[in-house]
C-alpha positions as a Markdown table, in Angstrom:
| # | Residue | x | y | z |
|---|---|---|---|---|
| 1 | Met | 0.0 | -0.1 | 0.5 |
| 2 | Val | 1.4 | 3.4 | -1.1 |
| 3 | Ser | 0.9 | 6.2 | 1.6 |
| 4 | Asp | -0.7 | 9.4 | 0.6 |
| 5 | Ile | 1.9 | 11.3 | 2.9 |
| 6 | Val | 4.9 | 12.5 | 1.0 |
| 7 | His | 7.9 | 14.7 | 2.4 |
| 8 | Ile | 10.1 | 16.4 | 0.3 |
| 9 | Gly | 13.8 | 17.9 | 1.2 |
| 10 | Gly | 17.5 | 18.4 | 0.0 |
| 11 | Cys | 20.9 | 19.3 | 0.9 |
| 12 | Leu | 22.2 | 23.0 | 1.1 |
| 13 | Cys | 22.9 | 23.3 | -2.7 |
| 14 | Gly | 20.2 | 21.5 | -4.2 |
| 15 | Gln | 21.7 | 19.4 | -6.0 |
| 16 | Val | 20.5 | 16.3 | -4.0 |
| 17 | Arg | 16.7 | 16.1 | -3.5 |
| 18 | Tyr | 14.9 | 13.4 | -1.9 |
| 19 | Glu | 11.1 | 12.1 | -1.0 |
| 20 | Val | 9.9 | 10.2 | 1.5 |
| 21 | Arg | 6.5 | 8.4 | 1.9 |
| 22 | Gly | 4.3 | 7.4 | 5.2 |
| 23 | Glu | 4.6 | 8.3 | 8.7 |
| 24 | Pro | 8.2 | 7.9 | 10.2 |
| 25 | Leu | 9.2 | 4.9 | 12.1 |
| 26 | Leu | 10.8 | 6.8 | 15.1 |
| 27 | Asn | 11.9 | 10.5 | 15.4 |
| 28 | Gly | 14.7 | 11.6 | 17.8 |
| 29 | Ile | 17.6 | 14.0 | 19.4 |
| 30 | Cys | 20.7 | 11.9 | 19.8 |
| 31 | His | 23.7 | 13.4 | 21.9 |
| 32 | Cys | 26.5 | 11.2 | 21.1 |
| 33 | Arg | 29.5 | 12.4 | 20.0 |
| 34 | Tyr | 29.0 | 10.9 | 16.6 |
| 35 | Cys | 26.0 | 13.3 | 15.8 |
| 36 | Gln | 27.8 | 16.2 | 17.5 |
| 37 | Cys | 31.0 | 15.8 | 15.1 |
| 38 | Arg | 28.6 | 14.9 | 12.2 |
| 39 | Thr | 26.5 | 18.0 | 12.4 |
| 40 | Gly | 28.9 | 20.5 | 14.3 |
| 41 | Ser | 26.6 | 21.2 | 16.6 |
| 42 | Ala | 25.0 | 20.1 | 20.2 |
| 43 | Phe | 22.9 | 16.9 | 18.8 |
| 44 | Gly | 21.7 | 15.5 | 15.7 |
| 45 | Leu | 18.0 | 15.3 | 15.1 |
| 46 | Asn | 17.0 | 12.3 | 12.8 |
| 47 | Ile | 14.0 | 10.8 | 11.3 |
| 48 | Tyr | 13.9 | 7.1 | 10.6 |
| 49 | Phe | 12.1 | 5.9 | 7.8 |
| 50 | His | 11.7 | 2.3 | 6.2 |
| 51 | Lys | 14.8 | 2.2 | 3.2 |
| 52 | Ser | 11.6 | 1.2 | 0.7 |
| 53 | Asn | 10.0 | 4.5 | 1.9 |
| 54 | Val | 12.9 | 6.9 | 0.7 |
| 55 | His | 13.7 | 8.0 | -2.7 |
| 56 | Ile | 16.6 | 10.2 | -3.9 |
| 57 | Val | 14.9 | 12.2 | -6.8 |
| 58 | Ser | 18.1 | 13.8 | -8.2 |
| 59 | Gly | 21.8 | 14.4 | -7.3 |
| 60 | Lys | 24.6 | 11.8 | -5.7 |
| 61 | Val | 25.7 | 10.9 | -2.1 |
| 62 | Lys | 29.0 | 10.1 | -1.0 |
| 63 | Ser | 29.4 | 7.4 | 2.0 |
| 64 | Phe | 31.4 | 7.7 | 4.8 |
| 65 | Arg | 31.4 | 4.7 | 6.9 |
| 66 | Phe | 33.2 | 4.6 | 10.4 |
| 67 | Gln | 33.2 | 2.2 | 13.6 |
| 68 | Thr | 31.8 | 3.0 | 16.6 |
| 69 | Glu | 32.8 | 2.6 | 20.0 |
| 70 | Ser | 30.5 | -0.3 | 20.3 |
| 71 | Asp | 32.2 | -2.1 | 17.4 |
| 72 | His | 29.4 | -0.9 | 15.1 |
| 73 | Tyr | 29.7 | 0.6 | 11.6 |
| 74 | Phe | 27.8 | 4.4 | 11.0 |
| 75 | Leu | 27.2 | 5.4 | 7.7 |
| 76 | Thr | 26.4 | 8.8 | 6.6 |
| 77 | Glu | 25.6 | 10.0 | 3.2 |
| 78 | Phe | 26.1 | 13.3 | 1.7 |
| 79 | Cys | 26.0 | 15.7 | -1.2 |
| 80 | Ile | 29.1 | 15.5 | -3.2 |
| 81 | Asn | 28.7 | 19.1 | -3.9 |
| 82 | Cys | 27.9 | 21.2 | -0.9 |
| 83 | Gly | 28.8 | 18.2 | 2.0 |
| 84 | Ser | 25.4 | 18.5 | 3.7 |
| 85 | Thr | 24.6 | 15.3 | 5.4 |
| 86 | Val | 21.2 | 14.0 | 4.4 |
| 87 | Phe | 21.3 | 10.2 | 5.4 |
| 88 | Leu | 22.2 | 8.4 | 8.0 |
| 89 | Lys | 22.3 | 4.3 | 8.1 |
| 90 | Pro | 23.6 | 2.8 | 11.5 |
| 91 | Glu | 24.5 | -0.9 | 11.8 |
| 92 | Leu | 21.8 | -1.2 | 14.3 |
| 93 | Ala | 18.8 | 0.5 | 12.2 |
| 94 | Gly | 18.5 | -2.6 | 9.9 |
| 95 | Gly | 16.3 | -1.3 | 7.0 |
| 96 | Asn | 15.7 | 1.9 | 8.3 |
| 97 | Ile | 17.3 | 5.2 | 7.2 |
| 98 | Gly | 17.7 | 8.6 | 9.4 |
| 99 | Ile | 17.2 | 11.7 | 7.5 |
| 100 | Ala | 18.6 | 14.4 | 8.8 |
| 101 | Ala | 15.4 | 16.5 | 10.0 |
| 102 | Gly | 17.0 | 20.0 | 9.3 |
| 103 | Thr | 17.3 | 18.8 | 5.4 |
| 104 | Phe | 13.3 | 18.7 | 5.2 |
| 105 | Asp | 11.7 | 21.6 | 2.9 |
| 106 | Pro | 9.5 | 23.7 | 5.4 |
| 107 | Pro | 8.0 | 23.3 | 7.5 |
| 108 | Thr | 11.1 | 21.9 | 8.2 |
| 109 | Phe | 10.4 | 20.3 | 11.7 |
| 110 | Trp | 7.0 | 19.1 | 10.9 |
| 111 | Cys | 7.9 | 15.7 | 13.1 |
| 112 | Thr | 7.8 | 16.4 | 16.8 |
| 113 | Pro | 10.8 | 14.4 | 18.4 |
| 114 | Ser | 9.4 | 11.9 | 20.6 |
| 115 | Val | 12.8 | 10.2 | 22.1 |
| 116 | Glu | 16.3 | 11.1 | 23.3 |
| 117 | Val | 19.5 | 9.3 | 23.4 |
| 118 | Phe | 22.7 | 9.6 | 24.7 |
| 119 | Thr | 21.7 | 12.1 | 27.3 |
| 120 | Arg | 25.0 | 11.9 | 29.2 |
| 121 | Thr | 26.9 | 14.0 | 26.6 |
| 122 | Lys | 23.8 | 16.0 | 26.2 |
| 123 | Ala | 24.9 | 19.8 | 26.3 |
| 124 | Asn | 24.4 | 21.3 | 29.6 |
| 125 | Phe | 22.4 | 24.2 | 28.0 |
| 126 | Phe | 19.8 | 22.3 | 26.2 |
| 127 | Glu | 17.0 | 21.1 | 27.8 |
| 128 | Thr | 13.7 | 19.8 | 26.2 |
| 129 | Glu | 10.2 | 18.2 | 27.4 |
| 130 | Ile | 10.8 | 14.6 | 26.2 |
| 131 | Ser | 9.6 | 11.9 | 28.6 |
| 132 | Lys | 11.7 | 9.5 | 26.8 |
| 133 | Arg | 15.5 | 10.0 | 27.7 |
| 134 | Tyr | 18.6 | 7.5 | 27.8 |
| 135 | Glu | 22.1 | 7.8 | 28.9 |
| 136 | Thr | 22.7 | 5.8 | 26.1 |
| 137 | Thr | 20.9 | 2.8 | 23.9 |
| 138 | Lys | 20.2 | -0.5 | 24.7 |
| 139 | Tyr | 23.0 | -1.5 | 22.0 |
| 140 | His | 25.6 | 0.6 | 23.4 |
| 141 | Gln | 28.6 | -1.5 | 24.9 |
| 142 | Glu | 32.1 | 0.2 | 24.9 |
| 143 | Val | 34.4 | -2.3 | 23.5 |
| 144 | Asn | 36.8 | 0.0 | 21.3 |
| 145 | Ile | 37.5 | 3.1 | 23.2 |
| 146 | Asp | 41.0 | 4.1 | 21.6 |
| 147 | Asp | 39.8 | 7.6 | 20.0 |
| 148 | Thr | 38.8 | 9.4 | 23.2 |
| 149 | Ser | 37.7 | 12.4 | 20.9 |
| 150 | Lys | 34.6 | 10.1 | 20.1 |
| 151 | Arg | 34.0 | 8.5 | 23.3 |
| 152 | Gly | 30.5 | 8.4 | 24.2 |
| 153 | Ser | 31.4 | 9.2 | 27.9 |
| 154 | Gly | 32.8 | 12.4 | 27.3 |
| 155 | Gly | 36.6 | 11.4 | 27.3 |
| 156 | Ala | 36.3 | 10.0 | 30.8 |
C-alpha cells in the first residue's frame, strides 16, 4: 500500500533532492559524540523511515563509514557538492534510513521528537520536555575506546 503522505527535502545547494512516503518509524534527538561531530552542533535530530519509503529524486551522495566504540558501523551519506549530511544508516537501524531533520523542506520541523538518546553527553544548556530519555541506547557497549575524542562517555 502506497501512502498519500509525502515529505520532500534536500541538501544545502539543492543538488540532492529526496522524497519520503508514509509516517516516520522513529524521530529523535541524539546527543552522542558522533552526531555532535557529524552536525557540528550539540545534537543530531534524525527522522527514520523504512528504506523502501526513501527515494533520491536527483543528485548524488557520497558515503562515509566508520566504526563506533561499540564496534558497529555508522554510515552517513552527504551531497558530493556542498557536503550536507542528508542520510544516516547506522548498522543497528537495519532496513531503516535516518534523515537529518533540517534537510526537509519547510515546514522543516513537522515531526516532534519522541525520544532522546545519549543524554550522558548532552550539552548542559539544552533542555527538552521529552519524557523518553536514555543515557545511551540498549545496543551501546564500549568495546573499542582508543579514540578519546569520540567516546560516548565524554572522554572520561
